[in-house]
Structure formats: structure tokens, C-alpha cells
Amino acid sequence: MAPSSSASPAAGLSRPVAQRKVRPSAEYRRQPRMSISLPPKKFRSMVEIMKVAKRVELPVEEEEEEEDEESEEEEDDYGEVVCEQCGSGERPEELLLCDKCNKGFHMLCLRPIVVRVPIGPWHCPHCSGDQHRIIKSFSQKKIVDFFRIQKESQIVVKCSSAQDIKKRRKRSLVFHKRRRRLSLYIPTENPHRRLVQMASLASALTALDMEFSDELTYMPGMARKSANSAKFESGGMQVLSKEDTETLEQCRAMYKRGECPPLMVVFDSREGYTVEADGPIKDLTILAEYTGDVDYIRNRQEDDCDSMMTLLLARDPSKSLVICPDKRGNISRFINGINNHSPEGKKKQNLKCVRYSVKGACHVLLVAIRDIAKGERLYYDYNGYEHEYPTHHFV
């Protein structure tokens, strides 16, 4: 008979000591543990190490050798570049390399000449297609849509009352001699000829990927409209009189009706796009307002656009503004400047750009300074306010 469990000698025994969990007492946990500090290491100075170190020459990596060889080959290749027009390799700082054909051209040998080194990719006249520029044709409907010509019923022009006209006539002759009023341009009477004139401008704007705009535009990321205030002008700005302001408004209204000034945009192999008078123009005639995107001049320091116009010269240079007709503009974008370093160039000037305060905002007007005959090209002084634009190479 098997013994009962109560008779087993191990029944009344507790757990073995080896299996018990021994926890340290609270007094033991409170005692700080002793840290064993190692003896400090002694380091040698760099001077001592360099005295006993052996000189080792590291092998040059293959990639660096290849880069050096390529740079030397490029220097040799570019050193042999000559101008395709004059055949000379002199004045290498003026040589432009076409990014498509890798041929060189002097900036002054190109037609039209390049005044500043272009920013970004540049293509020669042959690769860019300037030599075979196609004059795009526009139908009458396309011209109306391109210039957004409105009907007479849609245009509201503020005209002077009969009483105001009588008051002006009663003014003394001395006043009229002291100050001459600006006058309206006389559009071409033939409607078909006016379409041809506007088509020439539309073709030039389309070739430069530009939109037509007959007013200043304020785009996001550029100067705001509130920044264009004549009160910021250093030394003040001349105010356009009430009579001349009305004349300017009438010019704008005429253009909206499709009654453009008698001007024609043509392409010249030496000067590029330029503007000719397609009819007689009288002295002091308003021909156009210089339009485009308004931006701070500090944002255009590295811009290679050759048609920027000063709009505001503020006392604080950070508030100075320029007109940039690189995306939007009108016919003023294509009127060329004179070489104001030579007597022959100064004789060609027949326009002037004048900055006016019009209702508190700055505007730039192109005004005839003498009578202009039909077929005569239009020129004005690019450095009328600032002598910074390099015109000594202008033809």
C-alpha cells in the first residue's frame, strides 16, 4: 500500500533557500554606490606626433585626374574660339558661345548687337531663327481680339464742359507761351492701313511671347499698386496738368477703339525690332505710355532685359520701381534708343520719355520733341534720367 501524501516528509517543508527571491533592504538601497575611477589617460600633442610620423603621399583618385584633364581640354578648346562674323579671337570677354552650335560671336558683331552678357542659355541668330523670322499674319477679328478693341458705346471718356473750354480761351497769351500743351496723335484715316499697323505690333509681340497691355500691370510677387506713389520720388515729380491728363485719357480711349497712332513695327537686321512713323507726327504729340509689369529695382539687379524703364526713383532705394516689358507691353517696347555718346546719335533723337505724376501715381510718356516725317524711325535717349545704360555701341 502506497504511503499517503500526509506521511511524506517533504510535505511540511517550505521552498528551498536557493529558490527564494532575495530583495535588498531599504538601508542597502539608500547607500551610495562606490564608483571606480580609472587613472587619467595621457595624450600626446599633435606636435609630438608630427615629429615621429612618416611622410605619406596619397594617390590621386582617377576621377580628379579625369576632371583636371577635361578642364584642360575645355580651356584648350575655348582658347581657339573665334567670332563667326569678324574671324577674330580677340576680346574673349566679349565672345558669346551658342548653347546649340557652340560657335562664338562678339557681342558687338551681332545684329542687333548684344549690350549685356545674357543670363541663362543663349542661341545665335541662326539657331534661334532670327534670320528667318516669319511675319505672322492676323485677320481683322484676331486683331480686334488681340488688342481687346471695344465699341464706342463701351468707352466712357471724361470730356471737358463748354464752360471749362471758354475759361481756357480767356487765359492770357503769356501763359500759353510759357507752357505748351501736349497734343493728341492723329490716327491714319484709312481703316485698312490701321489694321496693317496694328498687325505689325501684334506680330512683334507674338514673336517675343508677350501680351498686349496699354497700362501698367501689377503682378503677384512684384510691386503692389500702392507702391507706385509719386510722393516717394526723391526731389519730387512734375505733375501732369489737368488739360494734359484729359489729353492722355483721350489717347487711351482712342486706342481702345482701334484708332492707333500712325506707327509701324519693322524688323531690322542691325537694330532688331524698331518703330517707324507711318504718317506725319507733330511736335509735343503723345505717342504712347511706357507700359509693362511694375517691379522693385532691387528684384531686377541681375535681369538681362534690355527694355526696363525707370518709373520711380525713391529717396529710399529699396522703394525704387522699374517697368519691365518682358511679358506684357505695347509699342513703346520696340522704340530704340540713341547713341548719346556721339553727335550723330544725338541728332537721331525725335522723342523724349518724361515721367509724370498722374493722379498721384507715376507714369512714363513718350512725347515727340519735333515734327516727325513719314518713314522716319523713332528714337529717344535711354539715359534721360540715369547715365547707366551702355549706349556707346548703338548704331
Coordinates of N, CA and C in Angstrom, one line a residue, residues 42-181:
K42 N 47.0 59.8 -20.8 CA 47.9 60.8 -21.2 C 47.9 60.8 -22.7
F43 N 47.6 62.0 -23.3 CA 47.6 62.1 -24.8 C 48.8 62.9 -25.2
R44 N 49.4 62.5 -26.3 CA 50.5 63.3 -26.9 C 50.0 64.4 -27.7
S45 N 50.7 65.5 -27.8 CA 50.3 66.6 -28.6 C 50.5 66.3 -30.0
M46 N 49.8 67.1 -30.9 CA 50.0 66.9 -32.3 C 51.4 67.2 -32.8
V47 N 52.1 68.1 -32.1 CA 53.5 68.5 -32.5 C 54.3 67.2 -32.3
E48 N 54.2 66.5 -31.2 CA 55.0 65.3 -30.9 C 54.7 64.2 -31.9
I49 N 53.4 64.1 -32.3 CA 53.0 63.1 -33.2 C 53.6 63.4 -34.6
M50 N 53.6 64.7 -35.0 CA 54.1 65.0 -36.4 C 55.6 64.9 -36.4
K51 N 56.3 64.9 -35.3 CA 57.8 64.8 -35.3 C 58.2 63.3 -35.6
V52 N 57.4 62.4 -35.2 CA 57.8 61.0 -35.4 C 57.0 60.3 -36.5
A53 N 56.0 61.0 -37.1 CA 55.2 60.5 -38.1 C 55.9 60.4 -39.4
K54 N 55.7 59.4 -40.2 CA 56.3 59.3 -41.5 C 55.5 60.0 -42.6
R55 N 56.2 60.6 -43.6 CA 55.5 61.3 -44.7 C 54.9 60.3 -45.6
V56 N 53.6 60.4 -45.9 CA 52.9 59.5 -46.8 C 52.3 60.4 -47.9
E57 N 52.4 60.0 -49.1 CA 51.8 60.6 -50.3 C 50.6 59.8 -50.7
L58 N 49.4 60.4 -50.7 CA 48.2 59.7 -51.0 C 48.1 59.7 -52.6
P59 N 47.6 58.6 -53.1 CA 47.5 58.6 -54.6 C 46.3 59.4 -55.0
V60 N 46.4 60.1 -56.1 CA 45.3 60.9 -56.7 C 44.3 60.0 -57.3
E61 N 43.0 60.3 -56.9 CA 41.9 59.5 -57.5 C 41.8 59.7 -59.0
E62 N 41.3 58.7 -59.6 CA 41.1 58.7 -61.0 C 40.1 59.7 -61.5
E63 N 39.0 60.0 -60.7 CA 38.0 61.0 -61.1 C 38.6 62.4 -61.1
E64 N 39.5 62.7 -60.1 CA 40.1 64.0 -60.0 C 41.0 64.2 -61.2
E65 N 41.7 63.1 -61.6 CA 42.6 63.2 -62.8 C 41.8 63.5 -64.0
E66 N 40.7 62.8 -64.2 CA 39.8 63.0 -65.4 C 39.3 64.4 -65.4
E67 N 38.8 64.9 -64.2 CA 38.3 66.3 -64.2 C 39.3 67.3 -64.6
D68 N 40.6 67.1 -64.1 CA 41.6 68.0 -64.5 C 41.9 68.0 -66.0
E69 N 41.9 66.8 -66.5 CA 42.2 66.6 -67.9 C 41.1 67.3 -68.8
E70 N 39.8 67.1 -68.3 CA 38.7 67.7 -69.0 C 38.7 69.2 -69.0
S71 N 39.1 69.7 -67.8 CA 39.1 71.2 -67.7 C 40.2 71.8 -68.6
E72 N 41.4 71.0 -68.7 CA 42.4 71.5 -69.5 C 42.0 71.4 -71.0
E73 N 41.3 70.3 -71.4 CA 40.8 70.2 -72.8 C 39.8 71.3 -73.1
E74 N 38.9 71.7 -72.1 CA 38.0 72.7 -72.4 C 38.6 74.1 -72.6
E75 N 39.7 74.3 -71.7 CA 40.4 75.6 -71.9 C 41.1 75.6 -73.2
D76 N 41.6 74.5 -73.7 CA 42.3 74.5 -75.0 C 41.2 74.7 -76.1
D77 N 40.0 74.1 -75.9 CA 39.0 74.2 -77.0 C 38.5 75.7 -77.0
Y78 N 38.2 76.3 -75.9 CA 37.7 77.6 -75.9 C 38.7 78.6 -76.2
G79 N 40.0 78.3 -76.0 CA 41.0 79.2 -76.4 C 41.1 79.4 -77.9
E80 N 40.6 78.5 -78.7 CA 40.7 78.5 -80.1 C 39.4 79.1 -80.8
V81 N 38.4 79.5 -79.9 CA 37.1 80.0 -80.4 C 37.4 81.4 -81.1
V82 N 36.8 81.6 -82.2 CA 36.9 82.9 -82.9 C 35.4 83.3 -83.2
C83 N 35.3 84.6 -83.5 CA 34.0 85.1 -83.9 C 33.6 84.7 -85.3
E84 N 32.4 84.3 -85.5 CA 32.0 83.8 -86.8 C 31.7 85.0 -87.7
Q85 N 31.6 86.2 -87.2 CA 31.4 87.4 -88.0 C 32.7 88.0 -88.5
C86 N 33.6 88.3 -87.5 CA 34.8 89.0 -87.9 C 36.0 88.1 -88.0
G87 N 35.9 86.8 -87.5 CA 37.0 85.9 -87.6 C 38.1 86.1 -86.6
S88 N 37.9 87.0 -85.7 CA 38.9 87.3 -84.7 C 38.6 86.6 -83.3
G89 N 39.7 86.2 -82.6 CA 39.5 85.6 -81.3 C 39.9 86.6 -80.2
E90 N 40.1 87.9 -80.6 CA 40.4 88.9 -79.6 C 39.2 89.3 -78.8
R91 N 39.5 89.9 -77.7 CA 38.4 90.3 -76.7 C 37.6 89.1 -76.3
P92 N 38.2 88.1 -75.7 CA 37.5 86.9 -75.3 C 36.4 87.2 -74.3
E93 N 36.5 88.3 -73.5 CA 35.4 88.6 -72.6 C 34.1 89.0 -73.2
E94 N 34.2 89.3 -74.6 CA 33.0 89.8 -75.3 C 32.5 88.6 -76.2
L95 N 33.1 87.5 -76.2 CA 32.7 86.4 -77.0 C 31.5 85.6 -76.4
L96 N 30.5 85.4 -77.1 CA 29.4 84.6 -76.6 C 29.4 83.3 -77.4
L97 N 29.2 82.2 -76.6 CA 29.1 80.9 -77.2 C 27.7 80.4 -77.3
C98 N 27.3 80.0 -78.5 CA 25.9 79.5 -78.7 C 25.8 78.2 -78.0
D99 N 24.7 78.0 -77.2 CA 24.5 76.8 -76.5 C 24.0 75.6 -77.3
K100 N 23.8 75.9 -78.6 CA 23.3 74.9 -79.5 C 24.4 74.4 -80.5
C101 N 25.1 75.4 -81.1 CA 26.1 75.0 -82.1 C 27.5 75.3 -81.6
N102 N 27.7 75.8 -80.4 CA 29.0 76.1 -79.8 C 29.9 77.0 -80.6
K103 N 29.3 77.8 -81.5 CA 30.0 78.8 -82.2 C 30.1 80.1 -81.5
G104 N 31.2 80.9 -81.7 CA 31.4 82.1 -81.0 C 31.0 83.4 -81.8
F105 N 30.5 84.4 -81.0 CA 30.2 85.6 -81.7 C 30.5 86.8 -80.7
H106 N 31.1 87.8 -81.3 CA 31.4 89.0 -80.4 C 30.0 89.7 -80.2
M107 N 29.9 90.2 -79.0 CA 28.6 90.9 -78.7 C 28.3 92.1 -79.6
L108 N 29.4 92.8 -80.0 CA 29.2 93.9 -80.9 C 29.2 93.6 -82.4
C109 N 29.5 92.3 -82.7 CA 29.4 91.9 -84.1 C 28.0 91.4 -84.4
L110 N 27.2 91.1 -83.4 CA 25.9 90.6 -83.7 C 25.0 91.7 -84.1
R111 N 24.0 91.3 -84.9 CA 22.9 92.3 -85.3 C 21.6 91.7 -85.0
P112 N 20.8 92.3 -84.1 CA 21.2 93.5 -83.3 C 22.3 93.2 -82.3
I113 N 23.1 94.2 -81.9 CA 24.2 94.0 -81.0 C 23.6 93.6 -79.6
V114 N 24.4 92.9 -78.9 CA 24.1 92.5 -77.5 C 24.9 93.4 -76.6
V115 N 24.2 94.2 -75.8 CA 24.8 95.1 -74.9 C 25.3 94.5 -73.6
R116 N 24.6 93.5 -73.1 CA 24.9 92.9 -71.8 C 25.0 91.4 -72.0
V117 N 25.9 90.7 -71.2 CA 26.0 89.3 -71.3 C 24.7 88.6 -70.9
P118 N 24.1 87.8 -71.7 CA 22.8 87.2 -71.4 C 22.9 86.3 -70.2
I119 N 21.8 86.2 -69.4 CA 21.7 85.3 -68.2 C 21.0 84.1 -68.7
G120 N 21.6 82.9 -68.5 CA 21.0 81.7 -68.9 C 21.4 81.3 -70.3
P121 N 20.7 80.3 -70.9 CA 21.1 79.8 -72.2 C 20.9 80.9 -73.3
W122 N 21.9 80.9 -74.3 CA 21.8 81.9 -75.3 C 22.0 81.1 -76.7
H123 N 21.3 81.5 -77.7 CA 21.4 81.0 -79.0 C 21.7 82.0 -80.0
C124 N 22.6 81.7 -81.0 CA 23.0 82.7 -82.0 C 21.8 82.9 -82.9
P125 N 21.9 84.0 -83.8 CA 20.7 84.3 -84.6 C 20.3 83.1 -85.6
H126 N 21.3 82.3 -86.0 CA 21.0 81.2 -86.9 C 20.2 80.1 -86.2
C127 N 20.6 79.8 -84.9 CA 19.9 78.7 -84.2 C 18.6 79.2 -83.6
S128 N 18.5 80.5 -83.3 CA 17.2 81.0 -82.8 C 16.2 81.3 -83.8
G129 N 16.6 81.3 -85.1 CA 15.7 81.6 -86.2 C 15.4 83.1 -86.4
D130 N 16.3 84.0 -85.8 CA 16.0 85.4 -86.1 C 16.3 85.8 -87.5
Q131 N 17.2 85.1 -88.2 CA 17.5 85.5 -89.6 C 16.3 85.1 -90.5
H132 N 15.5 84.2 -90.1 CA 14.4 83.8 -91.0 C 13.1 84.0 -90.2
R133 N 13.0 85.1 -89.6 CA 11.8 85.4 -88.8 C 10.6 85.6 -89.7
I134 N 9.5 84.9 -89.4 CA 8.3 84.9 -90.2 C 7.3 85.9 -89.6
I135 N 6.9 86.8 -90.4 CA 5.9 87.8 -90.0 C 4.5 87.2 -90.0
K136 N 4.0 87.0 -88.8 CA 2.7 86.4 -88.7 C 1.6 87.3 -89.2
S137 N 0.7 86.7 -89.9 CA -0.4 87.5 -90.4 C -1.6 87.4 -89.5
F138 N -2.4 88.4 -89.3 CA -3.5 88.5 -88.4 C -4.7 89.0 -89.2
S139 N -5.8 88.3 -89.0 CA -7.1 88.7 -89.6 C -7.6 89.9 -88.8
Q140 N -8.7 90.5 -89.3 CA -9.3 91.6 -88.6 C -9.9 91.2 -87.3
K141 N -10.5 90.0 -87.2 CA -11.1 89.5 -86.0 C -10.0 89.2 -85.0
K142 N -8.9 88.7 -85.4 CA -7.8 88.4 -84.5 C -7.2 89.6 -83.9
I143 N -7.1 90.7 -84.7 CA -6.5 91.9 -84.3 C -7.4 92.5 -83.2
V144 N -8.7 92.5 -83.5 CA -9.7 93.0 -82.5 C -9.6 92.3 -81.2
D145 N -9.5 91.0 -81.3 CA -9.4 90.2 -80.0 C -8.0 90.4 -79.4
F146 N -6.9 90.5 -80.1 CA -5.6 90.6 -79.6 C -5.5 91.9 -78.8
F147 N -6.0 93.0 -79.3 CA -5.9 94.3 -78.7 C -7.1 94.7 -77.8
R148 N -8.1 93.7 -77.8 CA -9.3 93.9 -77.0 C -10.0 95.3 -77.3
I149 N -10.1 95.5 -78.6 CA -10.8 96.7 -79.1 C -12.2 96.7 -78.7
Q150 N -12.7 97.8 -78.1 CA -14.1 98.0 -77.7 C -14.9 98.8 -78.6
K151 N -16.2 98.7 -78.5 CA -17.0 99.6 -79.3 C -17.1 100.9 -78.6
E152 N -17.5 101.9 -79.4 CA -17.6 103.3 -78.9 C -18.6 103.4 -77.7
S153 N -19.6 102.5 -77.8 CA -20.6 102.6 -76.7 C -20.1 102.1 -75.4
Q154 N -19.0 101.3 -75.4 CA -18.4 100.7 -74.2 C -17.4 101.6 -73.6
I155 N -17.0 102.7 -74.2 CA -15.9 103.5 -73.8 C -16.5 104.8 -73.2
V156 N -16.1 105.1 -72.0 CA -16.5 106.3 -71.3 C -15.3 107.3 -71.2
V157 N -15.4 108.4 -71.8 CA -14.3 109.4 -71.8 C -14.8 110.6 -71.1
K158 N -14.0 111.1 -70.2 CA -14.4 112.3 -69.4 C -13.9 113.5 -70.2
C159 N -14.9 114.2 -70.8 CA -14.6 115.4 -71.7 C -14.9 116.6 -70.8
S160 N -14.3 117.7 -71.3 CA -14.4 119.0 -70.6 C -15.8 119.6 -71.0
S161 N -16.3 120.3 -70.0 CA -17.6 121.0 -70.3 C -17.3 122.3 -71.2
A162 N -18.4 122.8 -71.7 CA -18.2 124.0 -72.5 C -17.7 125.2 -71.7
Q163 N -18.1 125.3 -70.4 CA -17.7 126.4 -69.6 C -16.2 126.3 -69.4
D164 N -15.6 125.1 -69.2 CA -14.2 125.0 -69.0 C -13.4 125.4 -70.2
I165 N -13.9 125.0 -71.4 CA -13.2 125.4 -72.6 C -13.2 126.9 -72.8
K166 N -14.3 127.6 -72.5 CA -14.4 129.1 -72.6 C -13.4 129.7 -71.6
K167 N -13.3 129.2 -70.4 CA -12.4 129.7 -69.4 C -10.9 129.6 -69.9
R168 N -10.6 128.5 -70.6 CA -9.2 128.3 -71.1 C -8.9 129.3 -72.2
R169 N -9.9 129.6 -73.0 CA -9.7 130.5 -74.1 C -9.5 131.9 -73.7
K170 N -10.0 132.3 -72.5 CA -9.9 133.6 -72.0 C -8.5 133.8 -71.3
R171 N -7.7 132.8 -71.1 CA -6.4 132.9 -70.5 C -5.5 133.8 -71.4
S172 N -4.5 134.4 -70.8 CA -3.6 135.3 -71.5 C -2.7 134.5 -72.4
L173 N -2.2 135.1 -73.4 CA -1.3 134.5 -74.3 C 0.1 134.3 -73.7
V174 N 0.4 135.0 -72.7 CA 1.7 134.8 -72.0 C 1.7 133.4 -71.3
F175 N 0.6 133.0 -70.8 CA 0.5 131.6 -70.2 C 0.8 130.5 -71.2
H176 N 0.2 130.7 -72.4 CA 0.4 129.7 -73.4 C 1.9 129.7 -74.0
K177 N 2.5 130.8 -74.0 CA 3.9 130.9 -74.4 C 4.8 130.2 -73.4
R178 N 4.5 130.4 -72.1 CA 5.3 129.8 -71.1 C 5.2 128.3 -71.0
R179 N 4.0 127.8 -71.2 CA 3.8 126.4 -71.1 C 3.0 125.9 -72.3
R180 N 3.6 124.9 -73.0 CA 3.0 124.3 -74.2 C 2.2 123.0 -73.8
R181 N 1.1 122.9 -74.3 CA 0.2 121.7 -74.0 C 0.6 120.5 -74.9

